[in-house]
Backbone as JSON Lines, residues from 0, in Angstrom:
{"i":0,"aa":"M","n":[-23.94,-12.21,-4.61],"ca":[-22.97,-11.43,-3.84],"c":[-22.37,-10.33,-4.71]}
{"i":1,"aa":"Q","n":[-22.01,-9.22,-4.06],"ca":[-21.41,-8.11,-4.78],"c":[-19.94,-8.37,-5.03]}
{"i":2,"aa":"N","n":[-19.44,-7.77,-6.09],"ca":[-18.02,-7.79,-6.37],"c":[-17.53,-6.36,-6.4]}
{"i":3,"aa":"S","n":[-16.41,-6.12,-5.83],"ca":[-15.88,-4.77,-5.79],"c":[-14.38,-4.82,-5.58]}
{"i":4,"aa":"E","n":[-13.69,-3.91,-6.23],"ca":[-12.27,-3.76,-5.96],"c":[-12.14,-2.93,-4.71]}
{"i":5,"aa":"K","n":[-11.95,-3.59,-3.62],"ca":[-11.97,-2.94,-2.32],"c":[-10.76,-3.39,-1.53]}
{"i":6,"aa":"T","n":[-10.2,-2.48,-0.76],"ca":[-9.07,-2.83,0.09],"c":[-9.45,-2.59,1.54]}
{"i":7,"aa":"I","n":[-9.26,-3.62,2.36],"ca":[-9.59,-3.57,3.79],"c":[-8.29,-3.62,4.58]}
{"i":8,"aa":"L","n":[-8.09,-2.66,5.45],"ca":[-6.95,-2.69,6.37],"c":[-7.44,-3.25,7.7]}
{"i":9,"aa":"H","n":[-6.91,-4.4,8.07],"ca":[-7.33,-5.11,9.28],"c":[-6.24,-4.97,10.34]}
{"i":10,"aa":"I","n":[-6.55,-4.23,11.39],"ca":[-5.57,-3.94,12.45],"c":[-6.03,-4.58,13.75]}
{"i":11,"aa":"D","n":[-5.16,-5.39,14.35],"ca":[-5.43,-5.95,15.67],"c":[-4.39,-5.43,16.66]}
{"i":12,"aa":"A","n":[-4.85,-5.18,17.89],"ca":[-3.95,-4.6,18.89],"c":[-3.94,-5.35,20.21]}
{"i":13,"aa":"S","n":[-4.77,-6.37,20.34],"ca":[-4.84,-7.09,21.61],"c":[-3.55,-7.84,21.9]}
{"i":14,"aa":"A","n":[-3.08,-7.75,23.13],"ca":[-1.89,-8.5,23.54],"c":[-2.17,-10.0,23.57]}
{"i":15,"aa":"R","n":[-3.44,-10.36,23.72],"ca":[-3.83,-11.77,23.72],"c":[-4.03,-12.24,22.29]}
{"i":16,"aa":"V","n":[-3.57,-13.46,22.02],"ca":[-3.83,-14.07,20.72],"c":[-4.97,-15.07,20.87]}
{"i":17,"aa":"E","n":[-4.81,-16.01,21.78],"ca":[-5.89,-16.96,22.06],"c":[-6.88,-16.33,23.04]}
{"i":18,"aa":"G","n":[-8.15,-16.44,22.72],"ca":[-9.17,-15.94,23.63],"c":[-9.44,-14.46,23.54]}
{"i":19,"aa":"S","n":[-8.84,-13.78,22.58],"ca":[-9.06,-12.34,22.43],"c":[-10.43,-12.08,21.81]}
{"i":20,"aa":"V","n":[-11.23,-11.29,22.47],"ca":[-12.56,-10.95,21.95],"c":[-12.44,-10.08,20.71]}
{"i":21,"aa":"T","n":[-11.58,-9.06,20.76],"ca":[-11.47,-8.17,19.61],"c":[-10.93,-8.9,18.38]}
{"i":22,"aa":"R","n":[-9.99,-9.83,18.59],"ca":[-9.47,-10.59,17.45],"c":[-10.57,-11.47,16.84]}
{"i":23,"aa":"E","n":[-11.36,-12.09,17.71],"ca":[-12.45,-12.93,17.21],"c":[-13.44,-12.1,16.4]}
{"i":24,"aa":"L","n":[-13.81,-10.94,16.93],"ca":[-14.83,-10.13,16.27],"c":[-14.32,-9.5,14.98]}
{"i":25,"aa":"T","n":[-13.07,-9.02,14.96],"ca":[-12.56,-8.44,13.72],"c":[-12.39,-9.52,12.65]}
{"i":26,"aa":"E","n":[-12.02,-10.71,13.08],"ca":[-11.87,-11.82,12.13],"c":[-13.21,-12.15,11.47]}
{"i":27,"aa":"V","n":[-14.26,-12.22,12.29],"ca":[-15.6,-12.5,11.78],"c":[-16.05,-11.37,10.86]}
{"i":28,"aa":"L","n":[-15.8,-10.15,11.28],"ca":[-16.23,-8.99,10.5],"c":[-15.56,-8.97,9.13]}
{"i":29,"aa":"V","n":[-14.24,-9.15,9.11],"ca":[-13.51,-9.12,7.84],"c":[-13.9,-10.3,6.96]}
{"i":30,"aa":"K","n":[-14.08,-11.47,7.55],"ca":[-14.48,-12.65,6.79],"c":[-15.82,-12.41,6.1]}
{"i":31,"aa":"N","n":[-16.75,-11.79,6.81],"ca":[-18.05,-11.52,6.22],"c":[-18.0,-10.42,5.17]}
{"i":32,"aa":"M","n":[-17.1,-9.48,5.34],"ca":[-16.91,-8.45,4.31],"c":[-16.38,-9.08,3.03]}
{"i":33,"aa":"L","n":[-15.53,-10.1,3.18],"ca":[-14.98,-10.79,2.01],"c":[-16.04,-11.63,1.3]}
{"i":34,"aa":"E","n":[-17.05,-12.07,2.05],"ca":[-18.17,-12.76,1.42],"c":[-18.96,-11.79,0.55]}
{"i":35,"aa":"K","n":[-19.03,-10.57,0.99],"ca":[-19.8,-9.55,0.26],"c":[-19.0,-8.99,-0.9]}
{"i":36,"aa":"F","n":[-17.72,-8.72,-0.65],"ca":[-16.85,-8.14,-1.67],"c":[-15.81,-9.19,-2.07]}
{"i":37,"aa":"K","n":[-16.16,-10.0,-3.04],"ca":[-15.35,-11.16,-3.41],"c":[-13.94,-10.8,-3.86]}
{"i":38,"aa":"D","n":[-13.79,-9.65,-4.5],"ca":[-12.49,-9.27,-5.04],"c":[-11.69,-8.38,-4.09]}
{"i":39,"aa":"A","n":[-12.17,-8.25,-2.87],"ca":[-11.5,-7.36,-1.93],"c":[-10.12,-7.89,-1.54]}
{"i":40,"aa":"K","n":[-9.23,-6.97,-1.27],"ca":[-7.88,-7.3,-0.81],"c":[-7.78,-6.9,0.65]}
{"i":41,"aa":"V","n":[-7.14,-7.74,1.46],"ca":[-6.98,-7.45,2.88],"c":[-5.51,-7.19,3.2]}
{"i":42,"aa":"L","n":[-5.25,-6.05,3.81],"ca":[-3.92,-5.73,4.34],"c":[-3.98,-6.01,5.84]}
{"i":43,"aa":"R","n":[-3.13,-6.89,6.32],"ca":[-3.18,-7.31,7.72],"c":[-2.06,-6.64,8.49]}
{"i":44,"aa":"R","n":[-2.4,-6.01,9.61],"ca":[-1.39,-5.36,10.45],"c":[-1.68,-5.68,11.91]}
{"i":45,"aa":"D","n":[-0.85,-6.51,12.51],"ca":[-0.96,-6.84,13.93],"c":[0.09,-6.01,14.66]}
{"i":46,"aa":"V","n":[-0.37,-5.04,15.43],"ca":[0.56,-4.14,16.12],"c":[0.91,-4.61,17.53]}
{"i":47,"aa":"S","n":[0.35,-5.75,17.93],"ca":[0.45,-6.16,19.33],"c":[1.87,-6.45,19.79]}
{"i":48,"aa":"Q","n":[2.76,-6.81,18.87],"ca":[4.14,-7.11,19.26],"c":[4.96,-5.84,19.45]}
{"i":49,"aa":"G","n":[4.34,-4.71,19.19],"ca":[5.01,-3.45,19.46],"c":[5.54,-2.76,18.22]}
{"i":50,"aa":"L","n":[5.45,-1.45,18.23],"ca":[6.02,-0.6,17.2],"c":[6.94,0.39,17.89]}
{"i":51,"aa":"P","n":[7.92,0.92,17.17],"ca":[8.83,1.87,17.81],"c":[8.11,3.14,18.23]}
{"i":52,"aa":"F","n":[8.49,3.65,19.38],"ca":[7.96,4.94,19.82],"c":[8.74,6.06,19.13]}
{"i":53,"aa":"L","n":[8.09,7.21,19.01],"ca":[8.75,8.35,18.4],"c":[9.94,8.79,19.25]}
{"i":54,"aa":"E","n":[11.01,9.15,18.57],"ca":[12.17,9.71,19.26],"c":[12.69,10.89,18.46]}
{"i":55,"aa":"A","n":[13.66,11.61,19.01],"ca":[14.08,12.9,18.45],"c":[14.49,12.81,16.99]}
{"i":56,"aa":"A","n":[15.27,11.79,16.62],"ca":[15.74,11.68,15.24],"c":[14.58,11.46,14.27]}
{"i":57,"aa":"W","n":[13.57,10.7,14.71],"ca":[12.39,10.47,13.87],"c":[11.65,11.78,13.65]}
{"i":58,"aa":"V","n":[11.44,12.53,14.74],"ca":[10.72,13.8,14.64],"c":[11.46,14.76,13.71]}
{"i":59,"aa":"E","n":[12.77,14.82,13.85],"ca":[13.56,15.71,12.99],"c":[13.43,15.3,11.53]}
{"i":60,"aa":"A","n":[13.49,13.99,11.27],"ca":[13.34,13.5,9.9],"c":[11.96,13.83,9.34]}
{"i":61,"aa":"N","n":[10.94,13.66,10.16],"ca":[9.58,13.91,9.73],"c":[9.36,15.37,9.34]}
{"i":62,"aa":"F","n":[9.98,16.28,10.08],"ca":[9.78,17.7,9.81],"c":[10.8,18.28,8.84]}
{"i":63,"aa":"T","n":[11.68,17.45,8.34],"ca":[12.6,17.88,7.28],"c":[11.89,17.73,5.94]}
{"i":64,"aa":"D","n":[12.0,18.73,5.08],"ca":[11.38,18.65,3.76],"c":[11.82,17.37,3.06]}
{"i":65,"aa":"E","n":[10.87,16.71,2.43],"ca":[11.15,15.41,1.81],"c":[12.35,15.46,0.86]}
{"i":66,"aa":"A","n":[12.47,16.54,0.1],"ca":[13.57,16.65,-0.87],"c":[14.92,16.82,-0.2]}
{"i":67,"aa":"L","n":[14.92,17.21,1.07],"ca":[16.18,17.48,1.77],"c":[16.56,16.37,2.76]}
{"i":68,"aa":"R","n":[15.77,15.33,2.85],"ca":[16.06,14.27,3.82],"c":[17.29,13.47,3.4]}
{"i":69,"aa":"T","n":[18.07,13.12,4.41],"ca":[19.23,12.26,4.16],"c":[18.76,10.82,4.03]}
{"i":70,"aa":"S","n":[19.64,9.94,3.57],"ca":[19.29,8.53,3.45],"c":[18.97,7.95,4.82]}
{"i":71,"aa":"E","n":[19.66,8.4,5.85],"ca":[19.38,7.92,7.21],"c":[18.0,8.38,7.66]}
{"i":72,"aa":"Q","n":[17.62,9.61,7.34],"ca":[16.3,10.1,7.71],"c":[15.21,9.34,6.97]}
{"i":73,"aa":"R","n":[15.42,9.05,5.71],"ca":[14.44,8.27,4.95],"c":[14.29,6.88,5.54]}
{"i":74,"aa":"M","n":[15.41,6.31,6.01],"ca":[15.36,4.99,6.62],"c":[14.57,5.04,7.92]}
{"i":75,"aa":"R","n":[14.74,6.12,8.69],"ca":[14.0,6.24,9.95],"c":[12.5,6.35,9.72]}
{"i":76,"aa":"L","n":[12.11,6.88,8.59],"ca":[10.69,7.07,8.3],"c":[10.1,5.92,7.49]}
{"i":77,"aa":"A","n":[10.91,4.92,7.16],"ca":[10.46,3.86,6.25],"c":[9.24,3.1,6.78]}
{"i":78,"aa":"L","n":[9.27,2.71,8.04],"ca":[8.13,1.98,8.61],"c":[6.89,2.87,8.62]}
{"i":79,"aa":"S","n":[7.05,4.11,9.04],"ca":[5.93,5.05,9.04],"c":[5.37,5.22,7.64]}
{"i":80,"aa":"D","n":[6.25,5.34,6.65],"ca":[5.8,5.47,5.25],"c":[4.96,4.26,4.84]}
{"i":81,"aa":"T","n":[5.39,3.07,5.25],"ca":[4.65,1.85,4.93],"c":[3.26,1.86,5.57]}
{"i":82,"aa":"L","n":[3.2,2.24,6.85],"ca":[1.92,2.27,7.57],"c":[0.99,3.33,6.98]}
{"i":83,"aa":"V","n":[1.54,4.48,6.62],"ca":[0.73,5.53,6.0],"c":[0.2,5.07,4.65]}
{"i":84,"aa":"N","n":[1.05,4.38,3.89],"ca":[0.64,3.9,2.57],"c":[-0.49,2.87,2.69]}
{"i":85,"aa":"E","n":[-0.43,2.03,3.72],"ca":[-1.5,1.06,3.94],"c":[-2.84,1.78,4.16]}
{"i":86,"aa":"L","n":[-2.79,2.85,4.92],"ca":[-4.01,3.63,5.16],"c":[-4.52,4.28,3.88]}
{"i":87,"aa":"K","n":[-3.61,4.86,3.12],"ca":[-4.01,5.53,1.88],"c":[-4.62,4.56,0.88]}
{"i":88,"aa":"L","n":[-4.12,3.33,0.85],"ca":[-4.62,2.33,-0.1],"c":[-5.97,1.76,0.3]}
{"i":89,"aa":"S","n":[-6.35,1.91,1.55],"ca":[-7.52,1.23,2.09],"c":[-8.81,2.03,1.91]}
{"i":90,"aa":"D","n":[-9.87,1.29,1.65],"ca":[-11.21,1.87,1.6],"c":[-11.89,1.76,2.97]}
{"i":91,"aa":"T","n":[-11.64,0.62,3.64],"ca":[-12.23,0.36,4.95],"c":[-11.13,-0.04,5.91]}
{"i":92,"aa":"I","n":[-11.16,0.54,7.1],"ca":[-10.19,0.2,8.14],"c":[-10.94,-0.46,9.28]}
{"i":93,"aa":"V","n":[-10.55,-1.68,9.62],"ca":[-11.14,-2.42,10.74],"c":[-10.11,-2.47,11.86]}
{"i":94,"aa":"I","n":[-10.44,-1.91,13.0],"ca":[-9.5,-1.85,14.12],"c":[-10.08,-2.59,15.31]}
{"i":95,"aa":"G","n":[-9.33,-3.55,15.83],"ca":[-9.73,-4.25,17.04],"c":[-8.9,-3.76,18.21]}
{"i":96,"aa":"S","n":[-9.55,-3.18,19.2],"ca":[-8.83,-2.62,20.34],"c":[-9.49,-2.95,21.67]}
{"i":97,"aa":"P","n":[-8.81,-3.72,22.51],"ca":[-9.31,-3.86,23.88],"c":[-9.09,-2.55,24.63]}
{"i":98,"aa":"I","n":[-9.82,-2.38,25.69],"ca":[-9.59,-1.22,26.56],"c":[-8.68,-1.66,27.7]}
{"i":99,"aa":"Y","n":[-7.5,-1.08,27.74],"ca":[-6.55,-1.34,28.81],"c":[-6.47,-0.11,29.71]}
{"i":100,"aa":"N","n":[-6.87,-0.27,30.95],"ca":[-6.79,0.85,31.9],"c":[-7.46,2.1,31.35]}
{"i":101,"aa":"F","n":[-8.66,1.9,30.8],"ca":[-9.54,2.96,30.32],"c":[-9.15,3.54,28.95]}
{"i":102,"aa":"S","n":[-8.07,3.06,28.35],"ca":[-7.63,3.62,27.07],"c":[-7.21,2.51,26.12]}
{"i":103,"aa":"I","n":[-6.57,2.88,25.02],"ca":[-6.15,1.91,24.01],"c":[-4.79,1.32,24.39]}
{"i":104,"aa":"P","n":[-4.43,0.16,23.83],"ca":[-3.1,-0.4,24.08],"c":[-2.0,0.54,23.59]}
{"i":105,"aa":"A","n":[-0.86,0.51,24.26],"ca":[0.27,1.36,23.89],"c":[0.71,1.11,22.45]}
{"i":106,"aa":"A","n":[0.62,-0.16,22.02],"ca":[1.04,-0.49,20.65],"c":[0.16,0.2,19.61]}
{"i":107,"aa":"L","n":[-1.14,0.33,19.9],"ca":[-2.03,1.01,18.96],"c":[-1.76,2.51,18.97]}
{"i":108,"aa":"K","n":[-1.45,3.05,20.14],"ca":[-1.09,4.48,20.21],"c":[0.19,4.73,19.41]}
{"i":109,"aa":"A","n":[1.14,3.79,19.46],"ca":[2.38,3.93,18.68],"c":[2.06,3.95,17.18]}
{"i":110,"aa":"W","n":[1.11,3.1,16.76],"ca":[0.68,3.1,15.36],"c":[0.11,4.45,14.97]}
{"i":111,"aa":"I","n":[-0.74,5.0,15.82],"ca":[-1.34,6.31,15.55],"c":[-0.25,7.37,15.42]}
{"i":112,"aa":"D","n":[0.73,7.36,16.32],"ca":[1.8,8.35,16.26],"c":[2.6,8.24,14.96]}
{"i":113,"aa":"L","n":[2.69,7.03,14.42],"ca":[3.46,6.82,13.2],"c":[2.68,7.19,11.93]}
{"i":114,"aa":"V","n":[1.35,7.22,12.01],"ca":[0.56,7.53,10.81],"c":[-0.01,8.95,10.83]}
{"i":115,"aa":"A","n":[-0.06,9.59,11.97],"ca":[-0.57,10.96,12.04],"c":[0.56,11.93,11.7]}
{"i":116,"aa":"R","n":[0.73,12.18,10.42],"ca":[1.86,12.98,9.94],"c":[1.38,14.15,9.09]}
{"i":117,"aa":"A","n":[1.79,15.35,9.49],"ca":[1.48,16.54,8.71],"c":[2.03,16.37,7.29]}
{"i":118,"aa":"R","n":[1.22,16.81,6.31],"ca":[1.52,16.75,4.88],"c":[1.31,15.36,4.3]}
{"i":119,"aa":"E","n":[1.11,14.36,5.15],"ca":[0.86,13.0,4.67],"c":[-0.58,12.56,4.92]}
{"i":120,"aa":"T","n":[-1.03,12.67,6.16],"ca":[-2.39,12.26,6.5],"c":[-3.25,13.42,7.01]}
{"i":121,"aa":"F","n":[-2.64,14.55,7.26],"ca":[-3.38,15.78,7.55],"c":[-2.5,16.96,7.18]}
{"i":122,"aa":"R","n":[-3.13,18.12,7.05],"ca":[-2.36,19.33,6.76],"c":[-2.91,20.49,7.56]}
{"i":123,"aa":"Y","n":[-2.07,21.47,7.78],"ca":[-2.48,22.66,8.49],"c":[-2.94,23.72,7.48]}
{"i":124,"aa":"T","n":[-4.03,24.39,7.83],"ca":[-4.55,25.48,7.0],"c":[-4.79,26.69,7.89]}
{"i":125,"aa":"D","n":[-5.17,27.8,7.28],"ca":[-5.5,29.0,8.05],"c":[-6.68,28.78,8.97]}
{"i":126,"aa":"N","n":[-7.49,27.77,8.63],"ca":[-8.68,27.47,9.44],"c":[-8.49,26.26,10.34]}
{"i":127,"aa":"G","n":[-7.24,25.84,10.49],"ca":[-6.97,24.69,11.35],"c":[-6.58,23.47,10.54]}
{"i":128,"aa":"P","n":[-6.31,22.35,11.21],"ca":[-5.89,21.14,10.51],"c":[-7.03,20.51,9.71]}
{"i":129,"aa":"V","n":[-6.66,19.9,8.59],"ca":[-7.62,19.23,7.72],"c":[-7.11,17.82,7.43]}
{"i":130,"aa":"G","n":[-7.95,16.81,7.64],"ca":[-7.56,15.43,7.37],"c":[-7.47,15.16,5.88]}
{"i":131,"aa":"L","n":[-6.54,14.33,5.48],"ca":[-6.3,14.04,4.07],"c":[-6.78,12.64,3.65]}
{"i":132,"aa":"L","n":[-7.37,11.9,4.59],"ca":[-7.8,10.53,4.29],"c":[-9.32,10.46,4.15]}
{"i":133,"aa":"E","n":[-9.87,11.33,3.35],"ca":[-11.32,11.41,3.21],"c":[-11.86,10.25,2.37]}
{"i":134,"aa":"G","n":[-13.16,9.99,2.52],"ca":[-13.83,8.98,1.71],"c":[-13.62,7.55,2.17]}
{"i":135,"aa":"K","n":[-13.12,7.37,3.36],"ca":[-12.88,6.02,3.89],"c":[-13.84,5.75,5.05]}
{"i":136,"aa":"K","n":[-14.04,4.47,5.34],"ca":[-14.87,4.07,6.47],"c":[-14.02,3.31,7.46]}
{"i":137,"aa":"A","n":[-14.26,3.52,8.74],"ca":[-13.57,2.77,9.79],"c":[-14.6,2.07,10.67]}
{"i":138,"aa":"I","n":[-14.27,0.83,11.01],"ca":[-15.08,0.08,11.97],"c":[-14.17,-0.26,13.14]}
{"i":139,"aa":"V","n":[-14.52,0.24,14.3],"ca":[-13.69,0.06,15.49],"c":[-14.38,-0.93,16.42]}
{"i":140,"aa":"V","n":[-13.73,-2.06,16.67],"ca":[-14.26,-3.08,17.57],"c":[-13.55,-2.93,18.91]}
{"i":141,"aa":"V","n":[-14.32,-2.64,19.94],"ca":[-13.76,-2.37,21.26],"c":[-14.3,-3.37,22.27]}
{"i":142,"aa":"A","n":[-13.41,-3.92,23.09],"ca":[-13.82,-4.85,24.15],"c":[-13.29,-4.36,25.49]}
{"i":143,"aa":"S","n":[-14.07,-4.6,26.53],"ca":[-13.63,-4.19,27.87],"c":[-14.16,-5.16,28.91]}
{"i":144,"aa":"G","n":[-13.51,-5.16,30.05],"ca":[-13.96,-5.98,31.16],"c":[-15.02,-5.28,31.97]}
{"i":145,"aa":"G","n":[-14.8,-3.99,32.25],"ca":[-15.73,-3.26,33.1],"c":[-16.12,-1.9,32.59]}
{"i":146,"aa":"T","n":[-15.31,-1.32,31.71],"ca":[-15.59,0.03,31.21],"c":[-16.72,0.01,30.19]}
{"i":147,"aa":"K","n":[-17.7,0.85,30.38],"ca":[-18.8,0.97,29.43],"c":[-18.36,1.85,28.27]}
{"i":148,"aa":"V","n":[-18.44,1.3,27.06],"ca":[-18.04,2.05,25.88],"c":[-18.95,3.26,25.69]}
{"i":149,"aa":"G","n":[-18.33,4.41,25.46],"ca":[-19.08,5.65,25.3],"c":[-19.3,6.41,26.59]}
{"i":150,"aa":"S","n":[-18.89,5.81,27.71],"ca":[-19.07,6.48,29.0],"c":[-17.95,7.5,29.23]}
{"i":151,"aa":"E","n":[-18.06,8.24,30.33],"ca":[-17.06,9.27,30.62],"c":[-15.71,8.7,31.0]}
{"i":152,"aa":"I","n":[-15.65,7.39,31.29],"ca":[-14.35,6.78,31.61],"c":[-13.79,5.97,30.43]}
{"i":153,"aa":"D","n":[-14.47,6.07,29.3],"ca":[-13.99,5.4,28.09],"c":[-13.1,6.37,27.31]}
{"i":154,"aa":"F","n":[-11.79,6.2,27.44],"ca":[-10.84,7.04,26.73],"c":[-10.25,6.28,25.53]}
{"i":155,"aa":"A","n":[-10.94,5.23,25.12],"ca":[-10.47,4.41,23.99],"c":[-11.3,4.71,22.73]}
{"i":156,"aa":"S","n":[-12.59,4.34,22.76],"ca":[-13.39,4.5,21.55],"c":[-13.56,5.97,21.17]}
{"i":157,"aa":"N","n":[-13.76,6.83,22.17],"ca":[-13.91,8.26,21.87],"c":[-12.63,8.83,21.26]}
{"i":158,"aa":"Y","n":[-11.49,8.4,21.78],"ca":[-10.2,8.86,21.26],"c":[-9.99,8.37,19.83]}
{"i":159,"aa":"L","n":[-10.29,7.09,19.58],"ca":[-10.11,6.54,18.23],"c":[-11.0,7.26,17.22]}
{"i":160,"aa":"K","n":[-12.24,7.52,17.59],"ca":[-13.14,8.26,16.7],"c":[-12.59,9.66,16.42]}
{"i":161,"aa":"H","n":[-12.05,10.3,17.46],"ca":[-11.52,11.65,17.29],"c":[-10.3,11.67,16.38]}
{"i":162,"aa":"V","n":[-9.35,10.76,16.64],"ca":[-8.11,10.79,15.87],"c":[-8.35,10.36,14.43]}
{"i":163,"aa":"L","n":[-9.24,9.41,14.21],"ca":[-9.58,9.04,12.83],"c":[-10.23,10.21,12.11]}
{"i":164,"aa":"G","n":[-11.11,10.92,12.79],"ca":[-11.73,12.11,12.21],"c":[-10.71,13.18,11.91]}
{"i":165,"aa":"F","n":[-9.72,13.31,12.76],"ca":[-8.63,14.28,12.56],"c":[-7.89,13.98,11.26]}
{"i":166,"aa":"L","n":[-7.8,12.69,10.92],"ca":[-7.12,12.28,9.69],"c":[-8.05,12.31,8.47]}
{"i":167,"aa":"G","n":[-9.31,12.67,8.7],"ca":[-10.26,12.78,7.6],"c":[-11.23,11.62,7.49]}
{"i":168,"aa":"I","n":[-11.11,10.63,8.38],"ca":[-12.01,9.47,8.34],"c":[-13.15,9.72,9.33]}
{"i":169,"aa":"I","n":[-14.22,10.28,8.8],"ca":[-15.32,10.69,9.68],"c":[-16.43,9.64,9.76]}
{"i":170,"aa":"D","n":[-16.42,8.69,8.83],"ca":[-17.41,7.61,8.85],"c":[-16.84,6.49,9.73]}
{"i":171,"aa":"V","n":[-17.15,6.56,11.02],"ca":[-16.59,5.62,12.0],"c":[-17.74,4.93,12.74]}
{"i":172,"aa":"E","n":[-17.74,3.62,12.7],"ca":[-18.74,2.83,13.42],"c":[-18.05,2.06,14.53]}
{"i":173,"aa":"V","n":[-18.63,2.09,15.71],"ca":[-18.06,1.39,16.86],"c":[-18.9,0.17,17.19]}
{"i":174,"aa":"V","n":[-18.25,-0.99,17.27],"ca":[-18.89,-2.23,17.73],"c":[-18.37,-2.49,19.14]}
{"i":175,"aa":"A","n":[-19.25,-2.49,20.11],"ca":[-18.84,-2.59,21.5],"c":[-19.11,-3.98,22.08]}
{"i":176,"aa":"A","n":[-18.06,-4.57,22.6],"ca":[-18.18,-5.8,23.41],"c":[-17.67,-5.41,24.79]}
{"i":177,"aa":"D","n":[-18.46,-4.61,25.47],"ca":[-17.99,-3.99,26.71],"c":[-18.57,-4.66,27.95]}
{"i":178,"aa":"Q","n":[-17.91,-4.4,29.07],"ca":[-18.33,-4.88,30.39],"c":[-18.51,-6.41,30.41]}
{"i":179,"aa":"L","n":[-17.57,-7.11,29.79],"ca":[-17.68,-8.57,29.68],"c":[-17.49,-9.26,31.02]}
{"i":180,"aa":"M","n":[-16.79,-8.62,31.96],"ca":[-16.64,-9.2,33.29],"c":[-17.94,-9.06,34.09]}
{"i":181,"aa":"V","n":[-18.74,-8.08,33.7],"ca":[-20.03,-7.87,34.35],"c":[-21.08,-8.8,33.76]}
{"i":182,"aa":"D","n":[-21.08,-8.92,32.43],"ca":[-22.06,-9.75,31.74],"c":[-21.4,-10.42,30.53]}
{"i":183,"aa":"P","n":[-20.91,-11.65,30.69],"ca":[-20.24,-12.36,29.59],"c":[-21.11,-12.54,28.35]}
{"i":184,"aa":"N","n":[-22.43,-12.48,28.5],"ca":[-23.33,-12.66,27.37],"c":[-23.23,-11.52,26.35]}
{"i":185,"aa":"R","n":[-22.63,-10.42,26.75],"ca":[-22.49,-9.29,25.85],"c":[-21.56,-9.63,24.68]}
{"i":186,"aa":"R","n":[-20.75,-10.67,24.85],"ca":[-19.86,-11.11,23.77],"c":[-20.68,-11.56,22.56]}
{"i":187,"aa":"Q","n":[-21.75,-12.3,22.81],"ca":[-22.6,-12.78,21.72],"c":[-23.33,-11.63,21.04]}
{"i":188,"aa":"A","n":[-23.73,-10.65,21.84],"ca":[-24.4,-9.48,21.27],"c":[-23.45,-8.72,20.36]}
{"i":189,"aa":"A","n":[-22.18,-8.62,20.77],"ca":[-21.18,-7.93,19.96],"c":[-20.9,-8.72,18.68]}
{"i":190,"aa":"L","n":[-20.91,-10.05,18.79],"ca":[-20.7,-10.89,17.6],"c":[-21.82,-10.65,16.59]}
{"i":191,"aa":"A","n":[-23.05,-10.57,17.08],"ca":[-24.19,-10.3,16.21],"c":[-24.07,-8.92,15.58]}
{"i":192,"aa":"A","n":[-23.59,-7.96,16.35],"ca":[-23.4,-6.6,15.83],"c":[-22.32,-6.58,14.75]}
{"i":193,"aa":"S","n":[-21.27,-7.39,14.93],"ca":[-20.2,-7.47,13.93],"c":[-20.73,-8.03,12.61]}
{"i":194,"aa":"L","n":[-21.57,-9.06,12.71],"ca":[-22.14,-9.66,11.52],"c":[-23.06,-8.66,10.8]}
{"i":195,"aa":"Q","n":[-23.8,-7.88,11.57],"ca":[-24.69,-6.89,10.97],"c":[-23.89,-5.79,10.31]}
{"i":196,"aa":"T","n":[-22.78,-5.39,10.95],"ca":[-21.96,-4.31,10.41],"c":[-21.36,-4.71,9.07]}
{"i":197,"aa":"A","n":[-20.97,-5.98,8.94],"ca":[-20.36,-6.46,7.71],"c":[-21.37,-6.66,6.59]}
{"i":198,"aa":"A","n":[-22.65,-6.69,6.95],"ca":[-23.68,-6.98,5.94],"c":[-23.9,-5.81,4.99]}
C-alpha cells in the first residue's frame, strides 16, 4: 500500500442519516482511500444540520479589507474562515449530495456561499475570475430517485462541477447513484464505481 501525507475533506449533505445512499458511498470511498494512503488525514464536515445563510452584516464584513475589520466582523466570518481553511488544507474533497427537487440540498448551497469568497478562494482579474484552489481533486457522489445525473434536469452535479471549477478545482469526478426509484440495482453499480474511484 502507498503512504502519503494527504488530507481528505469529507463532506456529507444528506438530511437522512440512516439509509442515506450518499453517506454510504462516501464512507466506502473515504475508507478505501485510507487503505491506499495510510497516513492520510480526514477532515469531516456534515452540513446536513444546517449552516447560517448569508446576511447583510456578513456580506459587509466579507467585503471590508481584512486589516480594517472590527472584532465583530471577524467573529461573523469565523465559521467561513474555518470552512475555507478546511478546503485550503485538503488535497481531495469528497462530497456526498442527494438531489433534492433537481438541485443540491440547501445546506450544501449554504456551505458553498460561505467558502466562495473573493480574495480567499477566487480572485477577480482583468480577464475574469480565477480560482485559487488549484491542484486539488474533488469526487462528487450524487444520488437521486428519478433525476438522471448529467441530464438537462440535473441542476446538482453540473452546478457542483461548475462551482468547484470556479474555485480552481477542475479535476472533478462524479459518481452517480441516480434514478434509484426507477432501478434500485443502480445502488450496487454506484458502490462499485465508488470502490474503483478510490483505487
